[in-house]
Amino acid sequence: MKKIQIFQVFPVRLFVPGLKRVTIISSFDTMYKKQLSMAHPVRPVSPHLQIYKPQLTSVLSIFHRMTGVISFAGSIFILIWLVSLAWDAPLYSFLQEVATSIPVQIGLFFWSLALIYHLLNGIRHLGWDAGKGFEIPDIYKSGKLVIGLSIAVTLLIWVTKII
Amino acid sequence: MNHSEQSFAKEPAVSHWKAQRRSAFVLIPLSLWLLYSLIHHVGAPYQQAYSWVANPLVAVLLIIFVCAMFFHAKLGLQVIIEDYISDISGQQAILRISNLLCWIAMLVGVVSILKIALHV
């Protein structure tokens, strides 16, 4: 409540130049939105993810975080696998059965794809940290390379398994 | 005390940054090796998987992997939690839980590998 009062004390003309009369609106939020819609009807409110058009750079950056979390989730299963191997043979045989089922194999494929992407994009990040490939055209080139290589390396690992 | 001061008070940002990259370096060869091995060993009989982990070289590499990976995960999760949870007390609470879980996971992993490798 205090904040709203402070803002209403200020001359609203400061925020929207050229606007002479402003009706007092009960909350700061609706007042702010009203001002914005009067000034520029489709103007973004704040620079946030939903506002930007997806670009290769930003999408790959978000992928890096998502695949990091996916890899972590998968590593919990590696942990359970190790624990069953060390302490609980019946649990291991249950996991063995589950792991060879088709849905789990498909999940495993996508998990490996996420991990390989995180690894390769991580190398891209390490390159940037070393000051290499940080020009805009290079960033796009390495980004496309990482996508291609992730799919290629993942397929390679799985093809060697099947053969 | 503002948001960023409070977040970084306990741990300097530079050491976080360096630790994240060092663990990443270690994980590049190790995770490729483990991923390849796991995909090829998945569904293996108990005895085969057991003797694979019991191999001294495999056990040592697995221990390094588990330590580096859960450490790297801890650092990565920390950044995500700091970025997306704006409520500072909630953020700190979740951060503590996530750190604790990573340390426990690391410990459980290492103890399991040691048990197999030393035939305890």
PDB file of C-alpha atoms in Angstrom:
ATOM      1  CA  MET A   1       0.000   0.000   0.000  1.00  0.00           C
ATOM      2  CA  LYS A   2       2.813   2.335   0.859  1.00  0.00           C
ATOM      3  CA  LYS A   3       4.469   1.883  -2.521  1.00  0.00           C
ATOM      4  CA  ILE A   4       1.255   2.702  -4.358  1.00  0.00           C
ATOM      5  CA  GLN A   5       0.838   5.892  -2.425  1.00  0.00           C
ATOM      6  CA  ILE A   6       4.390   6.969  -3.162  1.00  0.00           C
ATOM      7  CA  PHE A   7       3.904   6.438  -6.855  1.00  0.00           C
ATOM      8  CA  GLN A   8       0.650   8.312  -6.870  1.00  0.00           C
ATOM      9  CA  VAL A   9       2.299  11.279  -5.214  1.00  0.00           C
ATOM     10  CA  PHE A  10       4.789  11.565  -8.061  1.00  0.00           C
ATOM     11  CA  PRO A  11       3.604  13.446 -11.136  1.00  0.00           C
ATOM     12  CA  VAL A  12       2.692  10.695 -13.556  1.00  0.00           C
ATOM     13  CA  ARG A  13       3.721  12.922 -16.454  1.00  0.00           C
ATOM     14  CA  LEU A  14       7.284  11.965 -15.604  1.00  0.00           C
ATOM     15  CA  PHE A  15       6.631   8.418 -16.809  1.00  0.00           C
ATOM     16  CA  VAL A  16       4.623   9.250 -19.885  1.00  0.00           C
ATOM     17  CA  PRO A  17       5.755  12.471 -21.503  1.00  0.00           C
ATOM     18  CA  GLY A  18       3.021  14.323 -23.314  1.00  0.00           C
ATOM     19  CA  LEU A  19       0.216  12.824 -21.272  1.00  0.00           C
ATOM     20  CA  LYS A  20      -1.656  15.652 -19.552  1.00  0.00           C
ATOM     21  CA  ARG A  21      -4.390  13.994 -17.545  1.00  0.00           C
ATOM     22  CA  VAL A  22      -4.184  10.703 -15.753  1.00  0.00           C
ATOM     23  CA  THR A  23      -7.036   9.095 -13.941  1.00  0.00           C
ATOM     24  CA  ILE A  24      -6.038   7.590 -10.618  1.00  0.00           C
ATOM     25  CA  ILE A  25      -6.133   3.827 -10.757  1.00  0.00           C
ATOM     26  CA  SER A  26      -6.360   1.783  -7.607  1.00  0.00           C
ATOM     27  CA  SER A  27      -3.272  -0.414  -7.942  1.00  0.00           C
ATOM     28  CA  PHE A  28       0.170   0.428  -9.200  1.00  0.00           C
ATOM     29  CA  ASP A  29       0.174  -2.559 -11.525  1.00  0.00           C
ATOM     30  CA  THR A  30      -2.926  -1.609 -13.495  1.00  0.00           C
ATOM     31  CA  MET A  31      -1.803   2.023 -13.528  1.00  0.00           C
ATOM     32  CA  TYR A  32       1.530   1.024 -15.014  1.00  0.00           C
ATOM     33  CA  LYS A  33      -0.058  -1.235 -17.603  1.00  0.00           C
ATOM     34  CA  LYS A  34      -2.527   1.488 -18.559  1.00  0.00           C
ATOM     35  CA  GLN A  35       0.272   3.973 -19.061  1.00  0.00           C
ATOM     36  CA  LEU A  36       2.209   1.539 -21.208  1.00  0.00           C
ATOM     37  CA  SER A  37      -0.757   0.639 -23.345  1.00  0.00           C
ATOM     38  CA  MET A  38      -1.449   4.330 -23.882  1.00  0.00           C
ATOM     39  CA  ALA A  39       2.126   5.072 -24.900  1.00  0.00           C
ATOM     40  CA  HIS A  40       2.886   2.005 -27.027  1.00  0.00           C
ATOM     41  CA  PRO A  41       0.109  -0.572 -27.332  1.00  0.00           C
ATOM     42  CA  VAL A  42       2.351  -3.610 -27.999  1.00  0.00           C
ATOM     43  CA  ARG A  43       5.418  -2.580 -26.093  1.00  0.00           C
ATOM     44  CA  PRO A  44       7.117  -5.307 -24.009  1.00  0.00           C
ATOM     45  CA  VAL A  45       6.776  -4.774 -20.277  1.00  0.00           C
ATOM     46  CA  SER A  46      10.146  -6.179 -19.311  1.00  0.00           C
ATOM     47  CA  PRO A  47      12.881  -7.974 -21.157  1.00  0.00           C
ATOM     48  CA  HIS A  48      12.017 -11.557 -20.294  1.00  0.00           C
ATOM     49  CA  LEU A  49      12.163 -14.885 -22.079  1.00  0.00           C
ATOM     50  CA  GLN A  50       8.607 -14.795 -23.408  1.00  0.00           C
ATOM     51  CA  ILE A  51       9.224 -11.403 -24.988  1.00  0.00           C
ATOM     52  CA  TYR A  52      12.119 -12.315 -27.230  1.00  0.00           C
ATOM     53  CA  LYS A  53      11.815 -14.085 -30.520  1.00  0.00           C
ATOM     54  CA  PRO A  54      13.694 -17.381 -30.088  1.00  0.00           C
ATOM     55  CA  GLN A  55      17.187 -17.225 -31.558  1.00  0.00           C
ATOM     56  CA  LEU A  56      19.750 -19.997 -31.992  1.00  0.00           C
ATOM     57  CA  THR A  57      21.956 -18.388 -29.342  1.00  0.00           C
ATOM     58  CA  SER A  58      19.304 -18.055 -26.649  1.00  0.00           C
ATOM     59  CA  VAL A  59      17.641 -21.398 -27.384  1.00  0.00           C
ATOM     60  CA  LEU A  60      20.956 -23.272 -27.155  1.00  0.00           C
ATOM     61  CA  SER A  61      21.718 -21.456 -23.908  1.00  0.00           C
ATOM     62  CA  ILE A  62      18.415 -22.590 -22.376  1.00  0.00           C
ATOM     63  CA  PHE A  63      19.027 -26.097 -23.728  1.00  0.00           C
ATOM     64  CA  HIS A  64      22.317 -26.126 -21.856  1.00  0.00           C
ATOM     65  CA  ARG A  65      20.536 -25.637 -18.541  1.00  0.00           C
ATOM     66  CA  MET A  66      17.724 -28.051 -19.366  1.00  0.00           C
ATOM     67  CA  THR A  67      20.095 -30.798 -20.503  1.00  0.00           C
ATOM     68  CA  GLY A  68      22.192 -30.186 -17.389  1.00  0.00           C
ATOM     69  CA  VAL A  69      19.182 -30.890 -15.184  1.00  0.00           C
ATOM     70  CA  ILE A  70      18.194 -33.916 -17.315  1.00  0.00           C
ATOM     71  CA  SER A  71      21.731 -35.303 -17.020  1.00  0.00           C
ATOM     72  CA  PHE A  72      21.574 -34.841 -13.259  1.00  0.00           C
ATOM     73  CA  ALA A  73      18.237 -36.680 -13.089  1.00  0.00           C
ATOM     74  CA  GLY A  74      19.783 -39.539 -15.062  1.00  0.00           C
ATOM     75  CA  SER A  75      22.792 -39.625 -12.755  1.00  0.00           C
ATOM     76  CA  ILE A  76      20.453 -40.417  -9.869  1.00  0.00           C
ATOM     77  CA  PHE A  77      19.570 -43.605 -11.756  1.00  0.00           C
ATOM     78  CA  ILE A  78      23.289 -44.397 -12.128  1.00  0.00           C
ATOM     79  CA  LEU A  79      23.509 -44.002  -8.359  1.00  0.00           C
ATOM     80  CA  ILE A  80      20.578 -46.361  -7.779  1.00  0.00           C
ATOM     81  CA  TRP A  81      22.206 -48.827 -10.184  1.00  0.00           C
ATOM     82  CA  LEU A  82      25.476 -48.677  -8.185  1.00  0.00           C
ATOM     83  CA  VAL A  83      23.646 -49.049  -4.869  1.00  0.00           C
ATOM     84  CA  SER A  84      21.715 -52.085  -6.111  1.00  0.00           C
ATOM     85  CA  LEU A  85      24.944 -53.627  -7.362  1.00  0.00           C
ATOM     86  CA  ALA A  86      26.615 -53.112  -3.985  1.00  0.00           C
ATOM     87  CA  TRP A  87      23.815 -53.923  -1.552  1.00  0.00           C
ATOM     88  CA  ASP A  88      20.757 -55.424  -3.193  1.00  0.00           C
ATOM     89  CA  ALA A  89      21.005 -58.129  -5.887  1.00  0.00           C
ATOM     90  CA  PRO A  90      17.198 -58.624  -6.197  1.00  0.00           C
ATOM     91  CA  LEU A  91      16.792 -54.887  -6.848  1.00  0.00           C
ATOM     92  CA  TYR A  92      19.497 -55.204  -9.514  1.00  0.00           C
ATOM     93  CA  SER A  93      17.632 -57.991 -11.349  1.00  0.00           C
ATOM     94  CA  PHE A  94      14.458 -55.903 -11.214  1.00  0.00           C
ATOM     95  CA  LEU A  95      16.336 -52.891 -12.656  1.00  0.00           C
ATOM     96  CA  GLN A  96      17.936 -55.150 -15.252  1.00  0.00           C
ATOM     97  CA  GLU A  97      14.503 -56.209 -16.458  1.00  0.00           C
ATOM     98  CA  VAL A  98      13.163 -52.637 -16.480  1.00  0.00           C
ATOM     99  CA  ALA A  99      16.252 -51.245 -18.223  1.00  0.00           C
ATOM    100  CA  THR A 100      15.871 -53.543 -21.218  1.00  0.00           C
ATOM    101  CA  SER A 101      12.221 -52.610 -21.832  1.00  0.00           C
ATOM    102  CA  ILE A 102      11.551 -50.535 -24.941  1.00  0.00           C
ATOM    103  CA  PRO A 103      10.206 -47.340 -23.240  1.00  0.00           C
ATOM    104  CA  VAL A 104      13.222 -47.206 -20.907  1.00  0.00           C
ATOM    105  CA  GLN A 105      15.583 -47.800 -23.828  1.00  0.00           C
ATOM    106  CA  ILE A 106      13.978 -44.876 -25.666  1.00  0.00           C
ATOM    107  CA  GLY A 107      14.282 -42.733 -22.526  1.00  0.00           C
ATOM    108  CA  LEU A 108      17.906 -43.802 -22.234  1.00  0.00           C
ATOM    109  CA  PHE A 109      18.498 -42.732 -25.833  1.00  0.00           C
ATOM    110  CA  PHE A 110      17.140 -39.226 -25.216  1.00  0.00           C
ATOM    111  CA  TRP A 111      19.000 -38.999 -21.905  1.00  0.00           C
ATOM    112  CA  SER A 112      22.252 -39.831 -23.702  1.00  0.00           C
ATOM    113  CA  LEU A 113      21.422 -37.213 -26.357  1.00  0.00           C
ATOM    114  CA  ALA A 114      20.886 -34.599 -23.612  1.00  0.00           C
ATOM    115  CA  LEU A 115      24.144 -35.540 -21.900  1.00  0.00           C
ATOM    116  CA  ILE A 116      26.149 -35.447 -25.147  1.00  0.00           C
ATOM    117  CA  TYR A 117      24.640 -32.056 -25.992  1.00  0.00           C
ATOM    118  CA  HIS A 118      25.510 -30.697 -22.536  1.00  0.00           C
ATOM    119  CA  LEU A 119      29.049 -32.047 -22.907  1.00  0.00           C
ATOM    120  CA  LEU A 120      29.646 -30.615 -26.394  1.00  0.00           C
ATOM    121  CA  ASN A 121      28.009 -27.273 -25.614  1.00  0.00           C
ATOM    122  CA  GLY A 122      30.095 -27.240 -22.424  1.00  0.00           C
ATOM    123  CA  ILE A 123      33.234 -27.480 -24.569  1.00  0.00           C
ATOM    124  CA  ARG A 124      31.849 -24.533 -26.580  1.00  0.00           C
ATOM    125  CA  HIS A 125      31.461 -22.615 -23.301  1.00  0.00           C
ATOM    126  CA  LEU A 126      35.022 -23.492 -22.248  1.00  0.00           C
ATOM    127  CA  GLY A 127      36.211 -22.130 -25.606  1.00  0.00           C
ATOM    128  CA  TRP A 128      34.409 -18.853 -24.947  1.00  0.00           C
ATOM    129  CA  ASP A 129      35.927 -18.707 -21.455  1.00  0.00           C
ATOM    130  CA  ALA A 130      39.338 -18.995 -23.094  1.00  0.00           C
ATOM    131  CA  GLY A 131      38.344 -16.079 -25.340  1.00  0.00           C
ATOM    132  CA  LYS A 132      37.924 -18.193 -28.478  1.00  0.00           C
ATOM    133  CA  GLY A 133      35.058 -18.144 -30.991  1.00  0.00           C
ATOM    134  CA  PHE A 134      33.209 -15.273 -29.382  1.00  0.00           C
ATOM    135  CA  GLU A 135      32.444 -13.376 -32.606  1.00  0.00           C
ATOM    136  CA  ILE A 136      28.770 -13.500 -33.594  1.00  0.00           C
ATOM    137  CA  PRO A 137      29.293 -15.534 -36.833  1.00  0.00           C
ATOM    138  CA  ASP A 138      31.519 -17.991 -34.928  1.00  0.00           C
ATOM    139  CA  ILE A 139      28.893 -18.401 -32.210  1.00  0.00           C
ATOM    140  CA  TYR A 140      26.272 -19.350 -34.791  1.00  0.00           C
ATOM    141  CA  LYS A 141      28.689 -21.691 -36.580  1.00  0.00           C
ATOM    142  CA  SER A 142      29.733 -23.503 -33.379  1.00  0.00           C
ATOM    143  CA  GLY A 143      26.091 -23.674 -32.266  1.00  0.00           C
ATOM    144  CA  LYS A 144      25.063 -25.481 -35.441  1.00  0.00           C
ATOM    145  CA  LEU A 145      28.138 -27.690 -35.165  1.00  0.00           C
ATOM    146  CA  VAL A 146      27.175 -28.668 -31.610  1.00  0.00           C
ATOM    147  CA  ILE A 147      23.637 -29.633 -32.685  1.00  0.00           C
ATOM    148  CA  GLY A 148      24.941 -31.746 -35.570  1.00  0.00           C
ATOM    149  CA  LEU A 149      27.696 -33.375 -33.529  1.00  0.00           C
ATOM    150  CA  SER A 150      25.353 -34.185 -30.609  1.00  0.00           C
ATOM    151  CA  ILE A 151      23.052 -36.155 -32.883  1.00  0.00           C
ATOM    152  CA  ALA A 152      25.987 -37.781 -34.709  1.00  0.00           C
ATOM    153  CA  VAL A 153      27.872 -38.840 -31.559  1.00  0.00           C
ATOM    154  CA  THR A 154      24.695 -40.158 -29.871  1.00  0.00           C
ATOM    155  CA  LEU A 155      23.746 -42.178 -32.955  1.00  0.00           C
ATOM    156  CA  LEU A 156      27.314 -43.473 -33.221  1.00  0.00           C
ATOM    157  CA  ILE A 157      27.287 -44.797 -29.641  1.00  0.00           C
ATOM    158  CA  TRP A 158      23.922 -46.500 -30.134  1.00  0.00           C
ATOM    159  CA  VAL A 159      24.808 -47.917 -33.563  1.00  0.00           C
ATOM    160  CA  THR A 160      27.935 -49.566 -32.124  1.00  0.00           C
ATOM    161  CA  LYS A 161      25.707 -51.160 -29.477  1.00  0.00           C
ATOM    162  CA  ILE A 162      23.242 -52.552 -31.981  1.00  0.00           C
ATOM    163  CA  ILE A 163      25.910 -53.895 -34.362  1.00  0.00           C
TER     164      ILE A 163
ATOM    165  CA  MET B   1      21.989  -6.162   2.271  1.00  0.00           C
ATOM    166  CA  ASN B   2      20.889  -6.533  -1.304  1.00  0.00           C
ATOM    167  CA  HIS B   3      20.070  -9.661  -3.273  1.00  0.00           C
ATOM    168  CA  SER B   4      23.453 -10.299  -4.889  1.00  0.00           C
ATOM    169  CA  GLU B   5      25.466  -9.544  -1.754  1.00  0.00           C
ATOM    170  CA  GLN B   6      23.450 -12.046   0.214  1.00  0.00           C
ATOM    171  CA  SER B   7      23.753 -14.752  -2.446  1.00  0.00           C
ATOM    172  CA  PHE B   8      27.510 -14.508  -2.799  1.00  0.00           C
ATOM    173  CA  ALA B   9      28.396 -13.761   0.804  1.00  0.00           C
ATOM    174  CA  LYS B  10      29.191 -17.357   1.688  1.00  0.00           C
ATOM    175  CA  GLU B  11      31.051 -18.338  -1.443  1.00  0.00           C
ATOM    176  CA  PRO B  12      33.107 -16.089  -3.694  1.00  0.00           C
ATOM    177  CA  ALA B  13      31.846 -16.050  -7.281  1.00  0.00           C
ATOM    178  CA  VAL B  14      35.312 -16.496  -8.795  1.00  0.00           C
ATOM    179  CA  SER B  15      36.009 -19.775  -6.994  1.00  0.00           C
ATOM    180  CA  HIS B  16      32.546 -21.034  -8.017  1.00  0.00           C
ATOM    181  CA  TRP B  17      33.313 -20.156 -11.631  1.00  0.00           C
ATOM    182  CA  LYS B  18      36.720 -21.868 -11.574  1.00  0.00           C
ATOM    183  CA  ALA B  19      35.418 -24.967  -9.769  1.00  0.00           C
ATOM    184  CA  GLN B  20      32.632 -25.342 -12.339  1.00  0.00           C
ATOM    185  CA  ARG B  21      35.124 -25.295 -15.214  1.00  0.00           C
ATOM    186  CA  ARG B  22      37.674 -27.571 -13.561  1.00  0.00           C
ATOM    187  CA  SER B  23      35.050 -30.207 -12.805  1.00  0.00           C
ATOM    188  CA  ALA B  24      33.773 -29.835 -16.393  1.00  0.00           C
ATOM    189  CA  PHE B  25      37.259 -30.580 -17.751  1.00  0.00           C
ATOM    190  CA  VAL B  26      37.480 -33.754 -15.674  1.00  0.00           C
ATOM    191  CA  LEU B  27      33.987 -34.816 -16.747  1.00  0.00           C
ATOM    192  CA  ILE B  28      34.523 -34.507 -20.520  1.00  0.00           C
ATOM    193  CA  PRO B  29      36.483 -37.783 -20.972  1.00  0.00           C
ATOM    194  CA  LEU B  30      34.929 -39.553 -17.972  1.00  0.00           C
ATOM    195  CA  SER B  31      31.285 -39.017 -18.909  1.00  0.00           C
ATOM    196  CA  LEU B  32      31.911 -40.034 -22.536  1.00  0.00           C
ATOM    197  CA  TRP B  33      33.555 -43.249 -21.307  1.00  0.00           C
ATOM    198  CA  LEU B  34      30.825 -43.971 -18.768  1.00  0.00           C
ATOM    199  CA  LEU B  35      27.984 -43.217 -21.180  1.00  0.00           C
ATOM    200  CA  TYR B  36      29.505 -45.545 -23.765  1.00  0.00           C
ATOM    201  CA  SER B  37      30.045 -48.273 -21.154  1.00  0.00           C
ATOM    202  CA  LEU B  38      26.563 -47.909 -19.648  1.00  0.00           C
ATOM    203  CA  ILE B  39      24.783 -48.083 -22.984  1.00  0.00           C
ATOM    204  CA  HIS B  40      26.786 -51.180 -23.884  1.00  0.00           C
ATOM    205  CA  HIS B  41      26.387 -52.812 -20.441  1.00  0.00           C
ATOM    206  CA  VAL B  42      22.727 -52.002 -19.836  1.00  0.00           C
ATOM    207  CA  GLY B  43      20.789 -55.135 -18.950  1.00  0.00           C
ATOM    208  CA  ALA B  44      23.975 -57.089 -18.202  1.00  0.00           C
ATOM    209  CA  PRO B  45      23.717 -59.954 -15.695  1.00  0.00           C
ATOM    210  CA  TYR B  46      24.556 -59.138 -12.063  1.00  0.00           C
ATOM    211  CA  GLN B  47      27.894 -60.966 -11.992  1.00  0.00           C
ATOM    212  CA  GLN B  48      29.129 -59.315 -15.201  1.00  0.00           C
ATOM    213  CA  ALA B  49      28.229 -55.791 -14.017  1.00  0.00           C
ATOM    214  CA  TYR B  50      29.689 -56.513 -10.573  1.00  0.00           C
ATOM    215  CA  SER B  51      33.036 -57.685 -11.901  1.00  0.00           C
ATOM    216  CA  TRP B  52      33.156 -54.690 -14.249  1.00  0.00           C
ATOM    217  CA  VAL B  53      32.833 -52.244 -11.338  1.00  0.00           C
ATOM    218  CA  ALA B  54      35.206 -54.376  -9.216  1.00  0.00           C
ATOM    219  CA  ASN B  55      37.984 -53.891 -11.778  1.00  0.00           C
ATOM    220  CA  PRO B  56      40.437 -51.521  -9.981  1.00  0.00           C
ATOM    221  CA  LEU B  57      40.854 -49.134 -12.935  1.00  0.00           C
ATOM    222  CA  VAL B  58      37.079 -48.940 -13.520  1.00  0.00           C
ATOM    223  CA  ALA B  59      36.474 -48.424  -9.788  1.00  0.00           C
ATOM    224  CA  VAL B  60      38.978 -45.560  -9.559  1.00  0.00           C
ATOM    225  CA  LEU B  61      37.555 -43.873 -12.680  1.00  0.00           C
ATOM    226  CA  LEU B  62      34.003 -44.340 -11.366  1.00  0.00           C
ATOM    227  CA  ILE B  63      34.918 -42.758  -8.015  1.00  0.00           C
ATOM    228  CA  ILE B  64      36.487 -39.757  -9.764  1.00  0.00           C
ATOM    229  CA  PHE B  65      33.424 -39.527 -12.016  1.00  0.00           C
ATOM    230  CA  VAL B  66      30.913 -39.665  -9.148  1.00  0.00           C
ATOM    231  CA  CYS B  67      32.807 -36.992  -7.150  1.00  0.00           C
ATOM    232  CA  ALA B  68      33.307 -34.640 -10.106  1.00  0.00           C
ATOM    233  CA  MET B  69      29.766 -35.134 -11.423  1.00  0.00           C
ATOM    234  CA  PHE B  70      27.852 -34.502  -8.186  1.00  0.00           C
ATOM    235  CA  PHE B  71      30.152 -31.561  -7.430  1.00  0.00           C
ATOM    236  CA  HIS B  72      29.507 -30.139 -10.916  1.00  0.00           C
ATOM    237  CA  ALA B  73      25.769 -30.776 -10.462  1.00  0.00           C
ATOM    238  CA  LYS B  74      25.799 -28.982  -7.107  1.00  0.00           C
ATOM    239  CA  LEU B  75      27.380 -25.897  -8.701  1.00  0.00           C
ATOM    240  CA  GLY B  76      25.017 -25.953 -11.676  1.00  0.00           C
ATOM    241  CA  LEU B  77      21.882 -26.433  -9.573  1.00  0.00           C
ATOM    242  CA  GLN B  78      23.028 -23.572  -7.346  1.00  0.00           C
ATOM    243  CA  VAL B  79      23.120 -21.155 -10.301  1.00  0.00           C
ATOM    244  CA  ILE B  80      19.674 -22.257 -11.478  1.00  0.00           C
ATOM    245  CA  ILE B  81      18.185 -21.936  -7.975  1.00  0.00           C
ATOM    246  CA  GLU B  82      19.723 -18.469  -7.529  1.00  0.00           C
ATOM    247  CA  ASP B  83      18.381 -17.375 -10.907  1.00  0.00           C
ATOM    248  CA  TYR B  84      14.815 -18.627 -10.690  1.00  0.00           C
ATOM    249  CA  ILE B  85      13.865 -18.400  -7.023  1.00  0.00           C
ATOM    250  CA  SER B  86      13.678 -14.736  -6.143  1.00  0.00           C
ATOM    251  CA  ASP B  87      12.381 -15.102  -2.587  1.00  0.00           C
ATOM    252  CA  ILE B  88      15.670 -14.968  -0.690  1.00  0.00           C
ATOM    253  CA  SER B  89      14.769 -17.081   2.337  1.00  0.00           C
ATOM    254  CA  GLY B  90      13.129 -19.755   0.191  1.00  0.00           C
ATOM    255  CA  GLN B  91      16.097 -19.639  -2.144  1.00  0.00           C
ATOM    256  CA  GLN B  92      18.560 -20.213   0.690  1.00  0.00           C
ATOM    257  CA  ALA B  93      16.491 -23.070   2.083  1.00  0.00           C
ATOM    258  CA  ILE B  94      16.238 -24.870  -1.273  1.00  0.00           C
ATOM    259  CA  LEU B  95      19.929 -24.223  -1.881  1.00  0.00           C
ATOM    260  CA  ARG B  96      20.817 -25.923   1.380  1.00  0.00           C
ATOM    261  CA  ILE B  97      18.625 -28.926   0.538  1.00  0.00           C
ATOM    262  CA  SER B  98      20.092 -29.251  -2.973  1.00  0.00           C
ATOM    263  CA  ASN B  99      23.686 -28.987  -1.677  1.00  0.00           C
ATOM    264  CA  LEU B 100      23.008 -31.576   1.006  1.00  0.00           C
ATOM    265  CA  LEU B 101      21.447 -33.976  -1.517  1.00  0.00           C
ATOM    266  CA  CYS B 102      24.465 -33.650  -3.819  1.00  0.00           C
ATOM    267  CA  TRP B 103      26.933 -34.393  -1.004  1.00  0.00           C
ATOM    268  CA  ILE B 104      24.863 -37.383   0.177  1.00  0.00           C
ATOM    269  CA  ALA B 105      24.604 -38.726  -3.387  1.00  0.00           C
ATOM    270  CA  MET B 106      28.367 -38.379  -3.797  1.00  0.00           C
ATOM    271  CA  LEU B 107      29.023 -40.193  -0.509  1.00  0.00           C
ATOM    272  CA  VAL B 108      26.575 -43.018  -1.268  1.00  0.00           C
ATOM    273  CA  GLY B 109      28.099 -43.479  -4.739  1.00  0.00           C
ATOM    274  CA  VAL B 110      31.691 -43.626  -3.487  1.00  0.00           C
ATOM    275  CA  VAL B 111      30.834 -46.011  -0.633  1.00  0.00           C
ATOM    276  CA  SER B 112      28.960 -48.336  -3.025  1.00  0.00           C
ATOM    277  CA  ILE B 113      31.869 -48.434  -5.497  1.00  0.00           C
ATOM    278  CA  LEU B 114      34.364 -49.054  -2.681  1.00  0.00           C
ATOM    279  CA  LYS B 115      32.229 -51.875  -1.294  1.00  0.00           C
ATOM    280  CA  ILE B 116      32.175 -53.590  -4.686  1.00  0.00           C
ATOM    281  CA  ALA B 117      35.865 -52.970  -5.469  1.00  0.00           C
ATOM    282  CA  LEU B 118      37.145 -54.093  -2.059  1.00  0.00           C
ATOM    283  CA  HIS B 119      34.745 -57.084  -1.920  1.00  0.00           C
ATOM    284  CA  VAL B 120      33.605 -56.029   1.544  1.00  0.00           C
TER     285      VAL B 120
END
